[in-house]
JSON list of C-alpha atoms in Angstrom, two decimals:
[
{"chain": "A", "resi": 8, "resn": "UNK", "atom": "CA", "xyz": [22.91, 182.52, -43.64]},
{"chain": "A", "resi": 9, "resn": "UNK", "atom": "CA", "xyz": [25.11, 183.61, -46.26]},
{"chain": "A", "resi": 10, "resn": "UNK", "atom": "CA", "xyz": [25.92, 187.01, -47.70]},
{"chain": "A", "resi": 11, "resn": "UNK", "atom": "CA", "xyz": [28.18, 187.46, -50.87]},
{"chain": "A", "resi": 12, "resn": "UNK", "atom": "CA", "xyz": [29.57, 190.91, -51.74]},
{"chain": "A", "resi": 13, "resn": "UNK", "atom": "CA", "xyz": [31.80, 192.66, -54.16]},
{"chain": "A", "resi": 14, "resn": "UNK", "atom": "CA", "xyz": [33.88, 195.48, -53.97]},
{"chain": "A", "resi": 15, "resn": "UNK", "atom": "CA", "xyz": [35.85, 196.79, -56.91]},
{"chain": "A", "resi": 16, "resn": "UNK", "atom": "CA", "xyz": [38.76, 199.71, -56.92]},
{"chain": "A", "resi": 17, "resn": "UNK", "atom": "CA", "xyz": [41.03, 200.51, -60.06]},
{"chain": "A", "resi": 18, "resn": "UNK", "atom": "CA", "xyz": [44.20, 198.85, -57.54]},
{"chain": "A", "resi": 19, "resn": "UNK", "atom": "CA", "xyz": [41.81, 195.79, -56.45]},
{"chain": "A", "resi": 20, "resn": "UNK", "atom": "CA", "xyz": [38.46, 193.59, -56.26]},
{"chain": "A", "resi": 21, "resn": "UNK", "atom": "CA", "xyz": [37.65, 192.01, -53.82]},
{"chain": "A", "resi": 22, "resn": "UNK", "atom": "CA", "xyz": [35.10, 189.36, -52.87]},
{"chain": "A", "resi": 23, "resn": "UNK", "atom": "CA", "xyz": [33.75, 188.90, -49.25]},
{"chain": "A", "resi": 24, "resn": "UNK", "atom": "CA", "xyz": [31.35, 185.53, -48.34]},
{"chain": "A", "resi": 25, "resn": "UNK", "atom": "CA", "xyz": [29.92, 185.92, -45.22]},
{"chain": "A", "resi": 26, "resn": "UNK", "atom": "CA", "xyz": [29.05, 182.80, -43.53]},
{"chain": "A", "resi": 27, "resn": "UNK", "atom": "CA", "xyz": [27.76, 182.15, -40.09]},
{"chain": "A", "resi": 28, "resn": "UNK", "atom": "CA", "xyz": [30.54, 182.09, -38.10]},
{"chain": "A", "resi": 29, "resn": "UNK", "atom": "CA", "xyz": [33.05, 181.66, -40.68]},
{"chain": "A", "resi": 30, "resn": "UNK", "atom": "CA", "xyz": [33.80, 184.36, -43.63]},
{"chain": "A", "resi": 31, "resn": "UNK", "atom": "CA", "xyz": [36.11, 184.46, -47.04]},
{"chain": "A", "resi": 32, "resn": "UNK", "atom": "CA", "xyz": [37.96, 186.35, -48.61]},
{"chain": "A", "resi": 33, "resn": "UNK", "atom": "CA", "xyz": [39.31, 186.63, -52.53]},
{"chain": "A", "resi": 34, "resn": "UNK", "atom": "CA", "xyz": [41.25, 189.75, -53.48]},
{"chain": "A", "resi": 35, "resn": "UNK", "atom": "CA", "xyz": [42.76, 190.44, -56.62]},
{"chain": "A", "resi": 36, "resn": "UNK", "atom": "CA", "xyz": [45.68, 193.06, -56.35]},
{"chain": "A", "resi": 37, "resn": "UNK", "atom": "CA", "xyz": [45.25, 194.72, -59.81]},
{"chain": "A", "resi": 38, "resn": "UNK", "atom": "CA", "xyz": [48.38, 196.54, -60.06]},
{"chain": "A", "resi": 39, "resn": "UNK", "atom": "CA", "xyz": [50.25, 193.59, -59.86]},
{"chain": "A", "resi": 40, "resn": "UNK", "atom": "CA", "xyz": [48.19, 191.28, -61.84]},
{"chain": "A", "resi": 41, "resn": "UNK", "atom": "CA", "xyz": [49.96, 190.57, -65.73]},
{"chain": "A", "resi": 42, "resn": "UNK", "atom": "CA", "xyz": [46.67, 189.48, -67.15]},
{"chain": "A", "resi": 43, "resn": "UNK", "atom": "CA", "xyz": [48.48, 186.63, -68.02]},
{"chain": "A", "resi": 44, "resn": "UNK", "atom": "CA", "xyz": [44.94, 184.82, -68.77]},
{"chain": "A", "resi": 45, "resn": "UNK", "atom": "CA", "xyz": [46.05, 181.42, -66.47]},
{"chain": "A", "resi": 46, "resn": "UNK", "atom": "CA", "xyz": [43.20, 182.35, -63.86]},
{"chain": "A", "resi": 47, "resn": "UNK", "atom": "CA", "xyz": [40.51, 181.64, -66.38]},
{"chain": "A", "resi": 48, "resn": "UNK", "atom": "CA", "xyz": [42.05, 179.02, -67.64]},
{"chain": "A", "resi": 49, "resn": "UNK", "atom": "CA", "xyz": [42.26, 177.18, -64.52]},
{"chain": "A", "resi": 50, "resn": "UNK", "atom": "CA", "xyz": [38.75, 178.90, -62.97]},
{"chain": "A", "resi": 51, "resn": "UNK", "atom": "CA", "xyz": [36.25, 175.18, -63.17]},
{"chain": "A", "resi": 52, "resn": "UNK", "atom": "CA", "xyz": [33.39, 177.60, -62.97]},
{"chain": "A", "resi": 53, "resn": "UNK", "atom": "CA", "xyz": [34.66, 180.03, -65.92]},
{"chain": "A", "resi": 54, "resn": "UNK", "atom": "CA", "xyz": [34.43, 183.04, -63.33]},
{"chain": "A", "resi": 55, "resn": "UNK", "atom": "CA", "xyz": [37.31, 185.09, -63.90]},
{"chain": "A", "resi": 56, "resn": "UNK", "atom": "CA", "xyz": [38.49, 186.63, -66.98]},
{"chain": "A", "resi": 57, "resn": "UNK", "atom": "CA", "xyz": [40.72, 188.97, -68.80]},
{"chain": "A", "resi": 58, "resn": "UNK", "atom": "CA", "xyz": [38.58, 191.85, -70.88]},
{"chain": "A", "resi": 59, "resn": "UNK", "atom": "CA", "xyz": [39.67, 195.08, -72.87]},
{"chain": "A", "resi": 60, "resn": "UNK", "atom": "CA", "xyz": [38.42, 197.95, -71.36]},
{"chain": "A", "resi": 61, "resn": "UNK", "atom": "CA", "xyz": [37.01, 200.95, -73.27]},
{"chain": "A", "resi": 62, "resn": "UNK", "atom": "CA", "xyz": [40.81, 202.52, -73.12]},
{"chain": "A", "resi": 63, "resn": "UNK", "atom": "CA", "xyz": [42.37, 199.44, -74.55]},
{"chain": "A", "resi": 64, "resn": "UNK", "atom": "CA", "xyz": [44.16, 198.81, -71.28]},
{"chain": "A", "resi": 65, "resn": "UNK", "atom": "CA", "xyz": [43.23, 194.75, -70.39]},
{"chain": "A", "resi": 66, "resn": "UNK", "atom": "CA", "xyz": [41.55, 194.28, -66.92]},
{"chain": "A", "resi": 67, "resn": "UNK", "atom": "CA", "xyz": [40.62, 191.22, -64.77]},
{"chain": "A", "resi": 68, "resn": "UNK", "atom": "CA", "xyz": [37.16, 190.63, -64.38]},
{"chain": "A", "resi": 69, "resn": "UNK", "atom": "CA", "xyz": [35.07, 188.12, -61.80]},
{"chain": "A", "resi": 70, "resn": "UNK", "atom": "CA", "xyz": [31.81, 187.81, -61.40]},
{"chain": "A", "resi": 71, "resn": "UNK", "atom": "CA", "xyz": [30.88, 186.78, -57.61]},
{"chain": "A", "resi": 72, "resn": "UNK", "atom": "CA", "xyz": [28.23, 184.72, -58.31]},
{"chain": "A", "resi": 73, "resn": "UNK", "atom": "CA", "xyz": [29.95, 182.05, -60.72]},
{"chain": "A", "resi": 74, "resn": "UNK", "atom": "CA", "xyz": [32.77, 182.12, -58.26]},
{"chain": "A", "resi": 75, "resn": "UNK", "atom": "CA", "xyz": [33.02, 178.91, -55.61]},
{"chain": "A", "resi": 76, "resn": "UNK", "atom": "CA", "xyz": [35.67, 180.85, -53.83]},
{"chain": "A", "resi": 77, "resn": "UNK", "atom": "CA", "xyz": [37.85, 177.12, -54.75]},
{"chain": "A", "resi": 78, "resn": "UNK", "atom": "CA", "xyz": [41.41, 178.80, -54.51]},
{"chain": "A", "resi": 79, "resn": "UNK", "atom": "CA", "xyz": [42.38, 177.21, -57.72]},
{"chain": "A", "resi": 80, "resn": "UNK", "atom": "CA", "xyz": [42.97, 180.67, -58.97]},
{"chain": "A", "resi": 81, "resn": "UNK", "atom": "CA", "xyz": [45.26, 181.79, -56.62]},
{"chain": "A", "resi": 82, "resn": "UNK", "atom": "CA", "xyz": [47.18, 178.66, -56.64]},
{"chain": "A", "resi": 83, "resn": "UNK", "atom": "CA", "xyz": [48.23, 178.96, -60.23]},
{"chain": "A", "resi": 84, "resn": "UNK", "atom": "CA", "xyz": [48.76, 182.45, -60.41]},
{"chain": "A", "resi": 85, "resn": "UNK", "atom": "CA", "xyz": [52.58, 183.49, -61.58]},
{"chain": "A", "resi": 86, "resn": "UNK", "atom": "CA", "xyz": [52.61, 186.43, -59.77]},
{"chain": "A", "resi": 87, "resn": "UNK", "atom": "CA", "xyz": [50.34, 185.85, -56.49]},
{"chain": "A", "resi": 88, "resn": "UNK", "atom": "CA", "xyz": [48.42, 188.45, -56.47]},
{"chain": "A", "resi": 89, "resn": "UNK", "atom": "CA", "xyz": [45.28, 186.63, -56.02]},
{"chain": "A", "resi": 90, "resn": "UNK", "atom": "CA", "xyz": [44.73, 185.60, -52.38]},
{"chain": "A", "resi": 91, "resn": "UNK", "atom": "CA", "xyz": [41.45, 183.79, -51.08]},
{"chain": "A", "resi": 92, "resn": "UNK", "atom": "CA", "xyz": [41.64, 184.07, -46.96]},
{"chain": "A", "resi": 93, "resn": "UNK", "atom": "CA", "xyz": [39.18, 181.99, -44.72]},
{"chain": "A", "resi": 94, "resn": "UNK", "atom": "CA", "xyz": [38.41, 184.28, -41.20]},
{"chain": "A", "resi": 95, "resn": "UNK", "atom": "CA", "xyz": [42.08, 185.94, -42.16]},
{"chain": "A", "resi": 96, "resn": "UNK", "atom": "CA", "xyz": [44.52, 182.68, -43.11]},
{"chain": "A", "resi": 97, "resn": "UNK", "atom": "CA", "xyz": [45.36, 181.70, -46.39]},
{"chain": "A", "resi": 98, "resn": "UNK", "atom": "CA", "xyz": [43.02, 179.23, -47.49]},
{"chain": "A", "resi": 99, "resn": "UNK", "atom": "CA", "xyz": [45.18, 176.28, -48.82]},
{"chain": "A", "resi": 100, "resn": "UNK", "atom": "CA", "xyz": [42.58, 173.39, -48.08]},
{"chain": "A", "resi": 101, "resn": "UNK", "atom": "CA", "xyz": [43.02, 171.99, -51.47]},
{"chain": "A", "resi": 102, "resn": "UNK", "atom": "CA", "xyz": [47.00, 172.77, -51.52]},
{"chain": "A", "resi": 103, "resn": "UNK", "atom": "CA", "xyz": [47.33, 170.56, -47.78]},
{"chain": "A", "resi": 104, "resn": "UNK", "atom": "CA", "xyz": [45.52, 168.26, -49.59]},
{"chain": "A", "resi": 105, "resn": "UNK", "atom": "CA", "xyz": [47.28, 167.26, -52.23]},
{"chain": "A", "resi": 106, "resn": "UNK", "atom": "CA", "xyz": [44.28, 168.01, -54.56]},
{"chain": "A", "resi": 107, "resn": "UNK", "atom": "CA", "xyz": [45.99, 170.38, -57.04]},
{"chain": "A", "resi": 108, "resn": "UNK", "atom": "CA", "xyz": [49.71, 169.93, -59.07]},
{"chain": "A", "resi": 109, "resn": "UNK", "atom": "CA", "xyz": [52.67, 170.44, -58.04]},
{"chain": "A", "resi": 110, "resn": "UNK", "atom": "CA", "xyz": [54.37, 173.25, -60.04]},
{"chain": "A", "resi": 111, "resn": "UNK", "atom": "CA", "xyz": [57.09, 171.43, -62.49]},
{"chain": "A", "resi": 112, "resn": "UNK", "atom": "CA", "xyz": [60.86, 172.86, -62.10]},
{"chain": "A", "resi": 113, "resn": "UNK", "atom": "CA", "xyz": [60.58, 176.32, -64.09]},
{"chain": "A", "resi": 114, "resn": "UNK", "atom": "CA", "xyz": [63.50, 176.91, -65.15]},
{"chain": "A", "resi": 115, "resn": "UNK", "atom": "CA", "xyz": [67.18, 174.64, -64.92]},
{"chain": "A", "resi": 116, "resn": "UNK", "atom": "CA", "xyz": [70.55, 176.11, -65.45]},
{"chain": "A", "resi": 117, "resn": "UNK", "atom": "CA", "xyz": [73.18, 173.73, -66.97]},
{"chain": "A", "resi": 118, "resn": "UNK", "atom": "CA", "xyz": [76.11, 175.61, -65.61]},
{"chain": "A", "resi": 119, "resn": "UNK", "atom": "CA", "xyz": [78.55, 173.45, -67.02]},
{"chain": "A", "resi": 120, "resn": "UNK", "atom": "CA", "xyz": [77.36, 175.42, -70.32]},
{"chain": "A", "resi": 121, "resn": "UNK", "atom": "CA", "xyz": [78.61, 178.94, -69.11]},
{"chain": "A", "resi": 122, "resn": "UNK", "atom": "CA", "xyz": [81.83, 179.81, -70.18]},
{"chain": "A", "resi": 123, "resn": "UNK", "atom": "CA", "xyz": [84.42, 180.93, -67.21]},
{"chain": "A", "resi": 124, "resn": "UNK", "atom": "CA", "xyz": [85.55, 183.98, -67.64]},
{"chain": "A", "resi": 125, "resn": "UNK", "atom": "CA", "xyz": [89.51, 184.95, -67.63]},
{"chain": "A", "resi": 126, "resn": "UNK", "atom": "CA", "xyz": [91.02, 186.23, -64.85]},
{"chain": "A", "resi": 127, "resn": "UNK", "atom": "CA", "xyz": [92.41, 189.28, -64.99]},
{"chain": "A", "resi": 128, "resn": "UNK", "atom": "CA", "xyz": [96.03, 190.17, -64.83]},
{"chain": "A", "resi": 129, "resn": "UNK", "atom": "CA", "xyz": [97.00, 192.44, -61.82]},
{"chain": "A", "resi": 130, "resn": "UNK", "atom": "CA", "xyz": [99.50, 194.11, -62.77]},
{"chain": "A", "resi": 131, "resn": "UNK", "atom": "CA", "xyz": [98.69, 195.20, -66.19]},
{"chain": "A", "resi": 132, "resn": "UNK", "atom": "CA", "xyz": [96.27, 197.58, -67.43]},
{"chain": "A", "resi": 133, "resn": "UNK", "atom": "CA", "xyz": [95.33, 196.07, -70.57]},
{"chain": "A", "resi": 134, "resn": "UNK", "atom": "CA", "xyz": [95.68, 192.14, -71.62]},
{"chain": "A", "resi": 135, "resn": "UNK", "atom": "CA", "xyz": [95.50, 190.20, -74.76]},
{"chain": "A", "resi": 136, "resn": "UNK", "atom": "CA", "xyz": [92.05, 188.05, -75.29]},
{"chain": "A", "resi": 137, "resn": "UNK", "atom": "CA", "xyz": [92.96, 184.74, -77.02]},
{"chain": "A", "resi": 138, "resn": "UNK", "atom": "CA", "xyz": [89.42, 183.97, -78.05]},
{"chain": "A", "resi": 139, "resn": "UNK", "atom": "CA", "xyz": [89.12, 187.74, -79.90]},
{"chain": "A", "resi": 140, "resn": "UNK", "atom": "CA", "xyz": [92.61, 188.35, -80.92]},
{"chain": "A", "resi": 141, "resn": "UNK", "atom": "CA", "xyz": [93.20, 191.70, -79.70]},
{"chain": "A", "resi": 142, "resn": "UNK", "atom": "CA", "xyz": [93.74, 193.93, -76.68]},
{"chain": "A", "resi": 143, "resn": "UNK", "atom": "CA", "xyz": [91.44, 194.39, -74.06]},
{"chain": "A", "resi": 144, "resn": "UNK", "atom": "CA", "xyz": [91.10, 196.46, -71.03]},
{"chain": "A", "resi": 145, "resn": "UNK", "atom": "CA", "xyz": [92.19, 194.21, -67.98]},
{"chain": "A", "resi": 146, "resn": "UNK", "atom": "CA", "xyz": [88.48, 193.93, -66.63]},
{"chain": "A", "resi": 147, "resn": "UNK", "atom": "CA", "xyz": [86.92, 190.60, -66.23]},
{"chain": "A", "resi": 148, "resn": "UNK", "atom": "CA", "xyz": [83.36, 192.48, -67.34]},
{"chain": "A", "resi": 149, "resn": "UNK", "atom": "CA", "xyz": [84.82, 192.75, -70.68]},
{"chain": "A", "resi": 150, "resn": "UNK", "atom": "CA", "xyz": [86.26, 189.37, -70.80]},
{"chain": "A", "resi": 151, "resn": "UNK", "atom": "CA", "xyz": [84.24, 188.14, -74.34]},
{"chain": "A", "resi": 152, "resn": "UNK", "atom": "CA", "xyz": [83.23, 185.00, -72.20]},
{"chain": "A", "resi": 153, "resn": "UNK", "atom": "CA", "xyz": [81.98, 186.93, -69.02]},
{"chain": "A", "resi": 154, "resn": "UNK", "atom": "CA", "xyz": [78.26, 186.16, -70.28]},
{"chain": "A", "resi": 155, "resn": "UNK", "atom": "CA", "xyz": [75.32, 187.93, -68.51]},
{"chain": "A", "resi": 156, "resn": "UNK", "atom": "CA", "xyz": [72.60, 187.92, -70.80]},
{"chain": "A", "resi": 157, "resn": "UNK", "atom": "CA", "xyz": [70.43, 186.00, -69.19]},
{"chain": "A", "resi": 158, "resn": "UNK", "atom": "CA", "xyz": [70.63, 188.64, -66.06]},
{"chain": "A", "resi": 159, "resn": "UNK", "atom": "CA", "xyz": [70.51, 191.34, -68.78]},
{"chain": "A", "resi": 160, "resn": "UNK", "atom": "CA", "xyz": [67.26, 190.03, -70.90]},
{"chain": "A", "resi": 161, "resn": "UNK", "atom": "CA", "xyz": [65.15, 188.68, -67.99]},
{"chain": "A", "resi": 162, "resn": "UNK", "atom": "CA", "xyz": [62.17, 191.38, -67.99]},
{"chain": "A", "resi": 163, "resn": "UNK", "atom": "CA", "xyz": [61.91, 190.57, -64.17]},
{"chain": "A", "resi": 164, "resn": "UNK", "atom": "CA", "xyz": [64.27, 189.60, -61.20]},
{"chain": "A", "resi": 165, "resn": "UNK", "atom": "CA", "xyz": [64.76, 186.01, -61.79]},
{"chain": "A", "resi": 166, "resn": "UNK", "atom": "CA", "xyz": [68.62, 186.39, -62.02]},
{"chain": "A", "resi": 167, "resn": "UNK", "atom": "CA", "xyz": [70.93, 188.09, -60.21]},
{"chain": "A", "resi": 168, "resn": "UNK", "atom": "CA", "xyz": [74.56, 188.37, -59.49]},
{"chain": "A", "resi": 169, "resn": "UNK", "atom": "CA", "xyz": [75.34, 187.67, -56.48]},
{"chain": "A", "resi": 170, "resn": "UNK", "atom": "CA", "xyz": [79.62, 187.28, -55.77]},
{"chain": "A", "resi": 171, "resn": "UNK", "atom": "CA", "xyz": [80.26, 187.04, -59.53]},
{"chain": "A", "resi": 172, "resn": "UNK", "atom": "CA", "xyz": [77.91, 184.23, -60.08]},
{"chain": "A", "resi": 173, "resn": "UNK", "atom": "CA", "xyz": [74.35, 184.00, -61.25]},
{"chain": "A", "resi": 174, "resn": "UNK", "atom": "CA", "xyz": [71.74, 182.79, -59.21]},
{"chain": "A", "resi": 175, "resn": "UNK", "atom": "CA", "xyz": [67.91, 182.88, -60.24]},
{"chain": "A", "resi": 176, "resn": "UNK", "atom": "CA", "xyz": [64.61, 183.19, -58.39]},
{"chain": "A", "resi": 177, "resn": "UNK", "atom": "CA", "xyz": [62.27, 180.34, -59.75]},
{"chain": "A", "resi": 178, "resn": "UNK", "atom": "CA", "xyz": [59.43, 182.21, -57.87]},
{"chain": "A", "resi": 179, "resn": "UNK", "atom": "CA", "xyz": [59.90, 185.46, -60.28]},
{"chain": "A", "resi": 180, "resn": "UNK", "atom": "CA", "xyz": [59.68, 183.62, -63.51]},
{"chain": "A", "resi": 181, "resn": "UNK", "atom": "CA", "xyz": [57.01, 183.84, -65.71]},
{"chain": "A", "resi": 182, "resn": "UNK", "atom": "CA", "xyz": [57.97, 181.21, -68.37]},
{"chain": "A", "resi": 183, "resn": "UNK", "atom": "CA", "xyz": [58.49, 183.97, -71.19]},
{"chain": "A", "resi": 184, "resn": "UNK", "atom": "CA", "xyz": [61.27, 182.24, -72.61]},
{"chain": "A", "resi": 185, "resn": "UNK", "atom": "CA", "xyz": [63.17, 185.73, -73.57]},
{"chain": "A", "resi": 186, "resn": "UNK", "atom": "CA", "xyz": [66.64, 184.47, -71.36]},
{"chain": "A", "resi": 187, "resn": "UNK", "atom": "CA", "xyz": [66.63, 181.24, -73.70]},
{"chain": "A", "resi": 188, "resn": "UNK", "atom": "CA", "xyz": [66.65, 183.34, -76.79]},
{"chain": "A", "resi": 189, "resn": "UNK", "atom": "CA", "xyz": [69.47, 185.53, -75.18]},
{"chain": "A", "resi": 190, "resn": "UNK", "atom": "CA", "xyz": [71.28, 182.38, -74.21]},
{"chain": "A", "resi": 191, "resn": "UNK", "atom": "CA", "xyz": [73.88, 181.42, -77.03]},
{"chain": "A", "resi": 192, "resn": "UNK", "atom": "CA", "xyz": [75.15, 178.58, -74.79]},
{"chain": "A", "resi": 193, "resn": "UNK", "atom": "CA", "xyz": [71.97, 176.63, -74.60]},
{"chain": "A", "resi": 194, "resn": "UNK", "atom": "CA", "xyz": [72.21, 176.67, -70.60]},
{"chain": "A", "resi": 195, "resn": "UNK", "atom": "CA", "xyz": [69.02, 177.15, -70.04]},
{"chain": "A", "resi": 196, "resn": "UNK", "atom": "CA", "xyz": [65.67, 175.31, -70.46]},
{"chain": "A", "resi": 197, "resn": "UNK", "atom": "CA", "xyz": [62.19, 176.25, -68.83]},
{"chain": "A", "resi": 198, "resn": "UNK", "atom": "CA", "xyz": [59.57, 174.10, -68.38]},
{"chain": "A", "resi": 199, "resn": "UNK", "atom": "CA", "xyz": [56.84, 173.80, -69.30]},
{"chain": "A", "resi": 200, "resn": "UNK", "atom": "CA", "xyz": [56.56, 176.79, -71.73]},
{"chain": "A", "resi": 201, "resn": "UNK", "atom": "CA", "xyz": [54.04, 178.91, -71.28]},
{"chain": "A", "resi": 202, "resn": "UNK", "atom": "CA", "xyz": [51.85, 179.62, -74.20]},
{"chain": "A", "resi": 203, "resn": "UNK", "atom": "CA", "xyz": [49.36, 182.36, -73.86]}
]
């Protein structure tokens, strides 16, 4: 016995495959889903896809029946909003297994790269900034070689200061390359680039 049904909301679709005793789950969060396109890519049975909809706005599609309900999908997604459940617990068969890649090092931060800022002078309200030529206010912020752009460019939460140093989230990063444009000190390299 087996019995294969879709439901479909504008938040989420979801796939059910009822089994005998056994039963499976896909779900596709919607809202969080970039239509990044790496699900069809990845999908052996060409089952999920990324469509225009009548208002322009792109949407994930799936069709149930194509679907093997492999996991592959959810494995590569950036963003992990599709989960496949068998009888309620992640379904990482293949993932246990050692059947699909490891995920490469996204991004690496040379932090011998980033400039040290100067420390600021206590007692005095203003200082003078060697590398500009000129007076400053005594913050370290505004210290010409207190760089953040990396934290200031990333579209998402992959950096964030934490004690006056940068740390980043690997899991938040979605390969867009906009920090290493941003990055004048060639600190940072992400691999592989995503092209899409």
């Amino acid at each position: 016995m087996q019995i294969r049904r879709k439901a479909e909301t504008p938040e989420k679709t979801e796939i059910r495959l009822k089994l005998y005793a056994d039963e499976l789950i896909l779900s596709i969060d919607k809202t969080s889903c970039i239509k990044c396109d790496i699900c069809s890519i990845v999908c052996p049975q060409n089952a999920i896809w990324v469509e225009s909809s009548p208002d322009g706005i792109p949407d994930i599609c799936i069709d149930p029946q194509l679907c093997v309900l492999c996991e592959v999908c959810s494995h590569f997604c950036p963003v992990s909003c599709i989960e496949l459940k068998w009888n309620n617990t992640p379904k990482k068969i293949l993932e246990s297994q050692h059947a699909l890649a490891d995920f490469p090092e996204k991004i690496s931060v040379d932090r011998r790269c980033c400039p040290e800022g100067c420390s600021p002078v206590i007692e005095l309200d203003n200082r003078w900034c060697r590398r500009d030529r000129k007076w400053i206010e005594n913050l370290h912020e505004l210290c010409p070689k207190y760089c953040h752009h990396c934290l200031e460019s990333c579209p998402r939460t992959v950096y964030t200061l934490l004690e006056d140093e940068i740390v980043f989230d690997t899991e938040q990063c979605l390969r867009c390359m906009t920090c290493t444009l941003f990055c004048e000190y060639g600190a940072i390299k992400i691999e592989p680039v995503f092209e899409g």
